[in-house]
Short mmCIF file of C-alpha atoms and ligand atoms in Angstrom, two decimals:
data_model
loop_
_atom_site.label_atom_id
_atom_site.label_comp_id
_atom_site.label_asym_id
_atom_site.label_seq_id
_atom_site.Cartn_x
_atom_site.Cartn_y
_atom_site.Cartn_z
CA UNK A 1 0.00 0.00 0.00
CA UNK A 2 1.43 3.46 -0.97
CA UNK A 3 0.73 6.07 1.67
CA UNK A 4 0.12 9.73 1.05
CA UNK A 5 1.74 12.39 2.96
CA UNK A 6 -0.33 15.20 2.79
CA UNK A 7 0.82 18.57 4.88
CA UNK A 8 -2.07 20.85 6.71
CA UNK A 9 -1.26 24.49 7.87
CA UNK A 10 -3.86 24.41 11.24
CA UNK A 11 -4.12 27.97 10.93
CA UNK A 12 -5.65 27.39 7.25
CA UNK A 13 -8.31 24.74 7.14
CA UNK A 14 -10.02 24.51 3.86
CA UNK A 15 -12.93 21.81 3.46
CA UNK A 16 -11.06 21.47 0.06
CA UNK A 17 -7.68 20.06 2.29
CA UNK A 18 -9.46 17.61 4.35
CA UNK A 19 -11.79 16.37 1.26
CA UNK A 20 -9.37 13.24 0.54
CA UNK A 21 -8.17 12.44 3.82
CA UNK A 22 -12.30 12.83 4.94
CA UNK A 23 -13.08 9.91 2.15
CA UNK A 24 -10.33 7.46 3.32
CA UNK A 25 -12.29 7.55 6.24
CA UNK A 26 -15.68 6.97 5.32
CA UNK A 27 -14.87 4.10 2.93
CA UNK A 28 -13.37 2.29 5.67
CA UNK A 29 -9.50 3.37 5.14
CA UNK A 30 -6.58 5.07 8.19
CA UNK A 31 -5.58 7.95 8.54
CA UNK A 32 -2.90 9.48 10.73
CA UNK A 33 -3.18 12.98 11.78
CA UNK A 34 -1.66 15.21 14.73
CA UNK A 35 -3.86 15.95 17.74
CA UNK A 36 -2.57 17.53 21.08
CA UNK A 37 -1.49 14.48 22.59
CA UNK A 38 0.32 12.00 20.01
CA UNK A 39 -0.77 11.64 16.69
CA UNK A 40 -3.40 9.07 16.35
CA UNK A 41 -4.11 6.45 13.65
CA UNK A 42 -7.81 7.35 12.66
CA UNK A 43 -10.52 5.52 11.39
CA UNK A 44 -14.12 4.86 11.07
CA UNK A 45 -15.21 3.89 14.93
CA UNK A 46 -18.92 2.54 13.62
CA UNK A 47 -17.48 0.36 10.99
CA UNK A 48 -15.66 -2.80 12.30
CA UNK A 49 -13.89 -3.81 9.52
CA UNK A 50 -12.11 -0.12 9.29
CA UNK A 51 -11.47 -0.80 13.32
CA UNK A 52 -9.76 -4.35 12.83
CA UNK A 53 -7.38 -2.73 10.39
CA UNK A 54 -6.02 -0.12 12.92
CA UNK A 55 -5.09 -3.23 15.10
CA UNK A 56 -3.60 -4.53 11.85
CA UNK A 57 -1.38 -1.85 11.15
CA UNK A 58 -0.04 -1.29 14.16
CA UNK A 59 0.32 -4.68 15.49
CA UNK A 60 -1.93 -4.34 18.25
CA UNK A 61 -3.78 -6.62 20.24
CA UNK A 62 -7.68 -7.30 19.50
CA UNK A 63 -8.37 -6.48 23.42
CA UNK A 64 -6.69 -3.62 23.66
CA UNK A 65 -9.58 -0.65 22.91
CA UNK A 66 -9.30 2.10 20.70
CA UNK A 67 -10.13 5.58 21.60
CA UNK A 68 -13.71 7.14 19.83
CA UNK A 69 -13.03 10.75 19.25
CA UNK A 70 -15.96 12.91 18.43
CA UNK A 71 -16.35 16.46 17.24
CA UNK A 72 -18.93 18.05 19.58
CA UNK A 73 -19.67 17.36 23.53
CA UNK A 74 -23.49 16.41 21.87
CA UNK A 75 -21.41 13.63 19.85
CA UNK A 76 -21.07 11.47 23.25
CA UNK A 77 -24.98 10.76 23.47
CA UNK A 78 -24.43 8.91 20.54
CA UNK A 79 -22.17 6.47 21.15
CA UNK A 80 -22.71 6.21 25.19
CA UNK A 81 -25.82 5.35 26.98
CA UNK A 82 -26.53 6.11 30.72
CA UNK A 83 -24.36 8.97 30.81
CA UNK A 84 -23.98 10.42 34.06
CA UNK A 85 -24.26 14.32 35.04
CA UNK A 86 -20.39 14.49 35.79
CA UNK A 87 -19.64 13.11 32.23
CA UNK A 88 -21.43 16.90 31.33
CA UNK A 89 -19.29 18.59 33.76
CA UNK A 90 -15.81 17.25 33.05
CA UNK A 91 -16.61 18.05 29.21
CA UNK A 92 -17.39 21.55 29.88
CA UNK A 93 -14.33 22.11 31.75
CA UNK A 94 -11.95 19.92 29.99
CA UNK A 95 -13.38 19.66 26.30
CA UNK A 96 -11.95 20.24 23.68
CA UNK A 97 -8.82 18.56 25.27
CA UNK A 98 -6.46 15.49 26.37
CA UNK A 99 -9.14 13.71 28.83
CA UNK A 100 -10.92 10.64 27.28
CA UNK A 101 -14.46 9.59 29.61
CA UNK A 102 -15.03 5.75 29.60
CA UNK A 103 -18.77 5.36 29.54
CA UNK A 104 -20.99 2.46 28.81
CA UNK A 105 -21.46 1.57 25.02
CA UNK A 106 -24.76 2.48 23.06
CA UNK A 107 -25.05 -1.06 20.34
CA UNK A 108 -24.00 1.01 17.07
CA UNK A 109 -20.02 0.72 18.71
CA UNK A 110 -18.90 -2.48 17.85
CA UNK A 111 -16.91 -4.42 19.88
CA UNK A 112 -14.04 -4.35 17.05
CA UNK A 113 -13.73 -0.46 18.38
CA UNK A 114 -13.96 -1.53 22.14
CA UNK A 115 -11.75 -4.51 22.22
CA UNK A 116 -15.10 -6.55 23.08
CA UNK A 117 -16.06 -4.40 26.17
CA UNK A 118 -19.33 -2.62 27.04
CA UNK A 119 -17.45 0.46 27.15
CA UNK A 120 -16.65 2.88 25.08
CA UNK A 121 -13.85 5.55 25.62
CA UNK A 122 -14.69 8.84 24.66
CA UNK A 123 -12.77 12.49 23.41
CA UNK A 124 -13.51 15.60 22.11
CA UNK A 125 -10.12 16.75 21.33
CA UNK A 126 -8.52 20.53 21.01
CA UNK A 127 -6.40 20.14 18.27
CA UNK A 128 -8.45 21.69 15.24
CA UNK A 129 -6.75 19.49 12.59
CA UNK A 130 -7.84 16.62 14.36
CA UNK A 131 -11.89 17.73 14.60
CA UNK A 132 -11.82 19.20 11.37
CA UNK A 133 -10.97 15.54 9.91
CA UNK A 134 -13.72 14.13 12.09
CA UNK A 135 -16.31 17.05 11.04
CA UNK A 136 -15.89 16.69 7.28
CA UNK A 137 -15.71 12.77 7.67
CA UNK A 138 -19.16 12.93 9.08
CA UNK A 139 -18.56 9.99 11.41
CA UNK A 140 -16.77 9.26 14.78
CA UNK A 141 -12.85 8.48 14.67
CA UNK A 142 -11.18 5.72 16.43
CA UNK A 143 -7.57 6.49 16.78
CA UNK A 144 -4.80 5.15 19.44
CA UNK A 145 -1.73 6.26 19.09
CA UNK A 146 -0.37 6.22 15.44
CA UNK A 147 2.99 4.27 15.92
CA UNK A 148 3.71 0.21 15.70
CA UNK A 149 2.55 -1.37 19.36
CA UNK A 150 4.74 -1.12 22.21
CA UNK A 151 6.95 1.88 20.56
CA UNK A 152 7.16 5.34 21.89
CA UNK A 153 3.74 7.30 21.00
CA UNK A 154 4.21 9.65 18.12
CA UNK A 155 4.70 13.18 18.68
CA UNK A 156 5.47 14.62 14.99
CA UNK A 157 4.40 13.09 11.61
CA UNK A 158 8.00 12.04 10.93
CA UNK A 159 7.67 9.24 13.23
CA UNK A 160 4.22 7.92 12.16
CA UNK A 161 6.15 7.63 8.80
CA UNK A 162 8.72 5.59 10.40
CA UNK A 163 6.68 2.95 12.16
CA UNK A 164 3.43 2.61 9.16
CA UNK A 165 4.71 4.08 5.76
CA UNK A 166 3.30 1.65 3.41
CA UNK A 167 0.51 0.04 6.52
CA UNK A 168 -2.03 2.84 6.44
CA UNK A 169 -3.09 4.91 3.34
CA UNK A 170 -2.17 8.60 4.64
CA UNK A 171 -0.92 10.64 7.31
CA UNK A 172 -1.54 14.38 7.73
CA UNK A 173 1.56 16.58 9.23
CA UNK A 174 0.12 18.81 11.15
CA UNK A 175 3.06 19.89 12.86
CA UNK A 176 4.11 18.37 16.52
CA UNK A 177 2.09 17.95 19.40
CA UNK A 178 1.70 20.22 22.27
CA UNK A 179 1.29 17.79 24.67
CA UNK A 180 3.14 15.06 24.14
CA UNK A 181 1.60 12.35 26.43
CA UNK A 182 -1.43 10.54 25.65
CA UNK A 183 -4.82 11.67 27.02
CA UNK A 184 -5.66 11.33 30.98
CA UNK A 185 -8.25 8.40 30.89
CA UNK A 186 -11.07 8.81 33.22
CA UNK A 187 -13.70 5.65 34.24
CA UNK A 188 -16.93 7.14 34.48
CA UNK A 189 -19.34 3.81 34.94
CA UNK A 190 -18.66 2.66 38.35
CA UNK A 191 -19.32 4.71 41.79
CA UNK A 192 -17.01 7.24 41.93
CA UNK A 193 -14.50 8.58 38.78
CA UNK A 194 -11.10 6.51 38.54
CA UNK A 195 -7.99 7.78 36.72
CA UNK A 196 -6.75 4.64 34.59
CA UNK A 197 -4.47 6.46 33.16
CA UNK A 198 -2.84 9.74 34.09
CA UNK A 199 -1.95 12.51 31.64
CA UNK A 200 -1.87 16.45 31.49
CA UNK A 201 -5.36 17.08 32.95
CA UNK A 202 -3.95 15.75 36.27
CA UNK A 203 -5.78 13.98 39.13
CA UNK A 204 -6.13 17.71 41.46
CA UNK A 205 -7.73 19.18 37.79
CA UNK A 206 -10.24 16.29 37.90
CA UNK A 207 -11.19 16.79 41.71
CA UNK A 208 -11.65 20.65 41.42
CA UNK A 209 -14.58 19.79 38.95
CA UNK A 210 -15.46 16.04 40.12
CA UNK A 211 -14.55 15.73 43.80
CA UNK A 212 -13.40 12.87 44.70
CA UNK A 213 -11.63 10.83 42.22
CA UNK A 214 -10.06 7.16 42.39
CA UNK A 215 -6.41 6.32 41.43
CA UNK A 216 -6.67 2.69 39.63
CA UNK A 217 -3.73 1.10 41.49
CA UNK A 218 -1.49 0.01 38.61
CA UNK A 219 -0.61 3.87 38.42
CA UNK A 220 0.94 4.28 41.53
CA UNK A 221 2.60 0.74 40.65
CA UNK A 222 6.26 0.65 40.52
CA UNK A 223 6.62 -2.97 39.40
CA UNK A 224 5.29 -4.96 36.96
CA UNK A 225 1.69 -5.40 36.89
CA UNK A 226 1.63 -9.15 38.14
CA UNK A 227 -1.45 -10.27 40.82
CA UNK A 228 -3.14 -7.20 39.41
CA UNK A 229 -6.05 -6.98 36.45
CA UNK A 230 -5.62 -4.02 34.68
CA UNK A 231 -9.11 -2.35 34.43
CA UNK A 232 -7.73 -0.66 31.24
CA UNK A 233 -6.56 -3.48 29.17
CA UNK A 234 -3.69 -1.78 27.26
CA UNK A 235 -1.97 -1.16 30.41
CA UNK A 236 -1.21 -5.11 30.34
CA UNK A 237 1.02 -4.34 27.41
CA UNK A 238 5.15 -3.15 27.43
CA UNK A 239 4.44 0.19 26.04
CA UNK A 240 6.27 3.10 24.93
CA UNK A 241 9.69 1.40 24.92
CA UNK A 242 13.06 1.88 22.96
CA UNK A 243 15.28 -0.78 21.42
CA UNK A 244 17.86 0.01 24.45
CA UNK A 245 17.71 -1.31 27.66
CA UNK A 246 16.23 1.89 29.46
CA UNK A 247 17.09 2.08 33.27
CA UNK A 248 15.73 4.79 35.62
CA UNK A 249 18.32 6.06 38.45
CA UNK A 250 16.10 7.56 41.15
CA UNK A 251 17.46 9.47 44.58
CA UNK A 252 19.83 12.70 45.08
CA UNK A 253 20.78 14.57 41.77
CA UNK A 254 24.03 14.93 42.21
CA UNK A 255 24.76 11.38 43.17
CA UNK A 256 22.24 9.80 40.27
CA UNK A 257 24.64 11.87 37.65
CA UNK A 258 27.74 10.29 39.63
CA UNK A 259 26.47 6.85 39.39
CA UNK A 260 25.55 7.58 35.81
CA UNK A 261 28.65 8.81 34.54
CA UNK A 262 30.04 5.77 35.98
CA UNK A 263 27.58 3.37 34.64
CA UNK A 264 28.12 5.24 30.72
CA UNK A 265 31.80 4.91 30.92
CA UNK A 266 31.79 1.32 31.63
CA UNK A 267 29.68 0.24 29.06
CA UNK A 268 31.86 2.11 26.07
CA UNK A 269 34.42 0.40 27.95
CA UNK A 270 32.66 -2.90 27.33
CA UNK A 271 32.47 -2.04 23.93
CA UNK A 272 28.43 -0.86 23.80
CA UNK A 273 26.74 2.14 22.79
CA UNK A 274 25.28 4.10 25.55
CA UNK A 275 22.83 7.53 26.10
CA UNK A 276 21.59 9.37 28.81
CA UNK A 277 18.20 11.18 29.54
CA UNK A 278 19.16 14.35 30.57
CA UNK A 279 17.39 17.54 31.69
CA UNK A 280 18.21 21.13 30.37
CA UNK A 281 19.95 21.78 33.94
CA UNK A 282 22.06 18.48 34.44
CA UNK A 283 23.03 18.26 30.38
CA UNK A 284 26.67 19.66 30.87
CA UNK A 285 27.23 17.32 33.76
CA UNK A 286 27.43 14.26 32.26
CA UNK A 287 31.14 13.44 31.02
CA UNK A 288 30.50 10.60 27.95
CA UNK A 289 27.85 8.19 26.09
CA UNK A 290 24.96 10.37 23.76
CA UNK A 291 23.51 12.86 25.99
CA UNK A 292 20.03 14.31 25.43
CA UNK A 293 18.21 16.64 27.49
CA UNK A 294 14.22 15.68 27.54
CA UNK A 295 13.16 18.97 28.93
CA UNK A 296 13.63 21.48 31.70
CA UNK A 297 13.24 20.74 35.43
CA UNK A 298 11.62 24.44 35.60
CA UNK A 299 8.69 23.28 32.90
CA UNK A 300 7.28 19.92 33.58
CA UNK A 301 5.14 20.29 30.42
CA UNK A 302 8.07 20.48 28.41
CA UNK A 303 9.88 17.00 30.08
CA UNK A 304 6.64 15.80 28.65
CA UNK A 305 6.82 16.91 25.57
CA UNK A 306 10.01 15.82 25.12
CA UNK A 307 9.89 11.87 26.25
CA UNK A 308 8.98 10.19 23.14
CA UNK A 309 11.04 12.12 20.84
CA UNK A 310 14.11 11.57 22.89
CA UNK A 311 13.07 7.85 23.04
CA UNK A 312 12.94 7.75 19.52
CA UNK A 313 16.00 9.85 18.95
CA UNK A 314 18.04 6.87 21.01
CA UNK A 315 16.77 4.28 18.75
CA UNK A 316 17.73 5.94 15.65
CA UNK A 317 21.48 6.40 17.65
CA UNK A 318 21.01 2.31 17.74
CA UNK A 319 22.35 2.57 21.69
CA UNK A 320 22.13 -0.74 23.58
CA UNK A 321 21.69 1.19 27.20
CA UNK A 322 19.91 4.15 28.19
CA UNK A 323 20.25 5.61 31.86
CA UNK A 324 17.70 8.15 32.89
CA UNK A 325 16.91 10.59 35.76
CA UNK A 326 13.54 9.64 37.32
CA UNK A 327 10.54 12.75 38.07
CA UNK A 328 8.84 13.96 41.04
CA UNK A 329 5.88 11.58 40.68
CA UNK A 330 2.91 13.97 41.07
CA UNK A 331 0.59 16.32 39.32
CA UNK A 332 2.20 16.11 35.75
CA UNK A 333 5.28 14.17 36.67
CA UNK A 334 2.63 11.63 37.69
CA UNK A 335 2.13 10.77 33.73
CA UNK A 336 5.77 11.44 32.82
CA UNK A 337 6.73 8.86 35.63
CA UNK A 338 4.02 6.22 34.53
CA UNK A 339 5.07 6.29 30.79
CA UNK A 340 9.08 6.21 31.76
CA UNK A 341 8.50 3.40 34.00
CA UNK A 342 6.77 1.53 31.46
CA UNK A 343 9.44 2.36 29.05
CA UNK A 344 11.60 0.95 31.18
CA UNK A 345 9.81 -2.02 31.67
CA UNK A 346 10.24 -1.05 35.88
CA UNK A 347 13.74 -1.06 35.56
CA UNK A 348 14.82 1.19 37.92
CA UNK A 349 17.66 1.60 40.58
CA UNK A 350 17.64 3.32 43.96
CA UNK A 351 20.63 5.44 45.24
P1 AMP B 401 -4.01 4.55 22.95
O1 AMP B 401 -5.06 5.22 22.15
O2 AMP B 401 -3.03 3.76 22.13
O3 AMP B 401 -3.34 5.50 23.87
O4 AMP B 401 -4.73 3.45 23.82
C1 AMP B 401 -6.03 3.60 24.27
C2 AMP B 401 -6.10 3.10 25.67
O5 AMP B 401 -7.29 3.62 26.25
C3 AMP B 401 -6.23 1.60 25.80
O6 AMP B 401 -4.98 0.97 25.82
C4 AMP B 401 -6.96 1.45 27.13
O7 AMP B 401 -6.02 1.46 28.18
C5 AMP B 401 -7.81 2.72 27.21
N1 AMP B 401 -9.20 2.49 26.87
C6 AMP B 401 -9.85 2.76 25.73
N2 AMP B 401 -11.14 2.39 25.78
C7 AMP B 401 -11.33 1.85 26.98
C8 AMP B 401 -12.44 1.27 27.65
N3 AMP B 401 -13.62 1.15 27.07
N4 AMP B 401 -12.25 0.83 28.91
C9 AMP B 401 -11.07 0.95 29.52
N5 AMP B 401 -9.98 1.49 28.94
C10 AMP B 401 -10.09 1.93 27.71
MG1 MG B 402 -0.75 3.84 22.29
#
């Protein structure tokens, strides 16, 4: 399959632009296109067949669910039934934007979208690229992230070309995402709200507007997932990892650099290739290996928005170890934390 790269300015949206992308999707075809999280790999959520080729093309597993995104809050009371009063509130407050709502499925989802659940997860995202393509396509979108499974999400269209040139039949640059980490998942179809997965609208965000609001366990997790069901299947899966062994140092600054330097210049020794995830404010204290600088300490939103690209970065530098400074594990570093640990597969040493 040949597929088209096709460039969108988001300050210029023509229904003219969006005309072939828009017919891929209605006749059952994928799409890639930017939104503020990662780019996603769209396609039609009512139409099975269109939903078992996302899982195709990226290699994903049939119980792992996709994502519905809709154009409009009213969108929701289509596809969900049941949908309680706080679903309304959240979406005022945090719609258009990175939080999806798990609600229970109306029968016109199929279970090919939901990876055979009752539920259906639900967002209205902000970037206007992304509900453009859903407007003109007059249908819903089902989109996870638009990379092969278990790689680092991507965050510009250069790595959805990477991972599914030739799997998919166009992706739309749109320029790179703002965010950077996938959406905050919220369960709305049990007693009280539970975060299954955290992202940029953090936990505190969710209880200003929700009150009190459930952490699913796995998230506060620092091991591997075993004696534990995942409520959200996908976190079952090694996700968002490089081709290096990634190891997280965690403890006093000064003495994780140290230990790092240490660590680096044994394995050149040993004959390996070796990086380090650095910040803007520890980048000139590391002594060898490929150093890379994820973001700044003093902007948490850009550590995020640098993860995956840095991931990537070391896999195209073909490095066999990758050391990393760990992240204050709340508000946003709660999301950073949870995708780095994951990356690392829970590798992680204490100092
Ligand atoms: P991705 O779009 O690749 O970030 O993955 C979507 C993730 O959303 C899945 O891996 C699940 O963890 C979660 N998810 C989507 N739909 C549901 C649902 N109905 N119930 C629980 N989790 C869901
Ligand atoms: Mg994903």
């Amino acid at each position: 399959m040949e597929t088209k790269l096709i460039k969108i300015n988001p300050d210029k949206l023509t229904k003219e632009s969006f005309k072939e992308a828009a017919d891929i999707i209605r006749s059952g075809g994928l799409v890639a296109f930017p939104t503020e999280t990662v780019y996603g790999l769209g396609a039609n959520a009512l139409d099975d067949t269109a939903a078992v080729k996302i899982y195709k093309a990226k290699g994903r597993p049939s119980d792992n669910p996709l994502i519905v995104h809709i154009s409009n809050v009213k969108d929701m009371e289509e596809l969900a039934l049941d949908i309680p009063d706080i679903a309304y509130r959240l979406a005022e407050v945090f719609w258009p934007g990175p939080l999806t709502m798990i609600l229970k499925k109306k029968a016109c989802v199929p279970y090919a979208t939901t990876g055979g659940l009752d539920t259906v997860g639900i967002r209205l995202p902000a970037n206007r690229i992304a509900r453009f393509l859903i407007s003109e396509a007059q249908t819903f979108i089902a989109a996870p992230s638009a990379n092969l499974s278990g790689k680092p999400s991507p965050t510009m269209a250069e790595h959805v070309y990477k991972d599914l040139n030739g799997r998919i039949d166009m992706i739309i640059d749109g320029g790179k995402a703002v965010y950077g980490l996938e959406s905050t998942i919220v369960d709305l179809t049990g007693e009280l709200p539970v975060i299954l997965r955290p992202g940029c609208i953090t936990d505190r965000m969710l209880e200003s507007v929700a009150g009190r609001v459930e952490l699913d366990p796995a998230i506060l997790q620092k091991t591997p997932m075993e004696g534990l069901r995942p409520k959200a299947p996908g976190m079952k899966y090694r996700h968002y990892a490089p081709e290096g062994k990634l190891i997280i140092y965690e403890g006093n600054i000064d003495r994780v650099i140290a230990v790092i330097n240490l660590e680096v210049e044994k394995k050149l020794e040993e004959g390996h290739r070796a990086g380090v995830i650095a910040t803007d404010e520890s980048l000139r204290l590391y002594s060898c290996g490929i150093v890379k600088s994820v973001g700044s300490r003093r902007d948490e939103t850009s550590i995020a928005a640098g993860l995956y690209k840095v991931l990537r970065e070391f896999d195209e530098a073909h490095v066999d170890y990758i050391y990393s400074e760990s992240f204050a594990d709340n508000s946003l570093g709660q999301a950073i934390m949870n995708r780095l640990l994951k990356a690392a597969g829970y590798s992680v040493v204490k100092i």
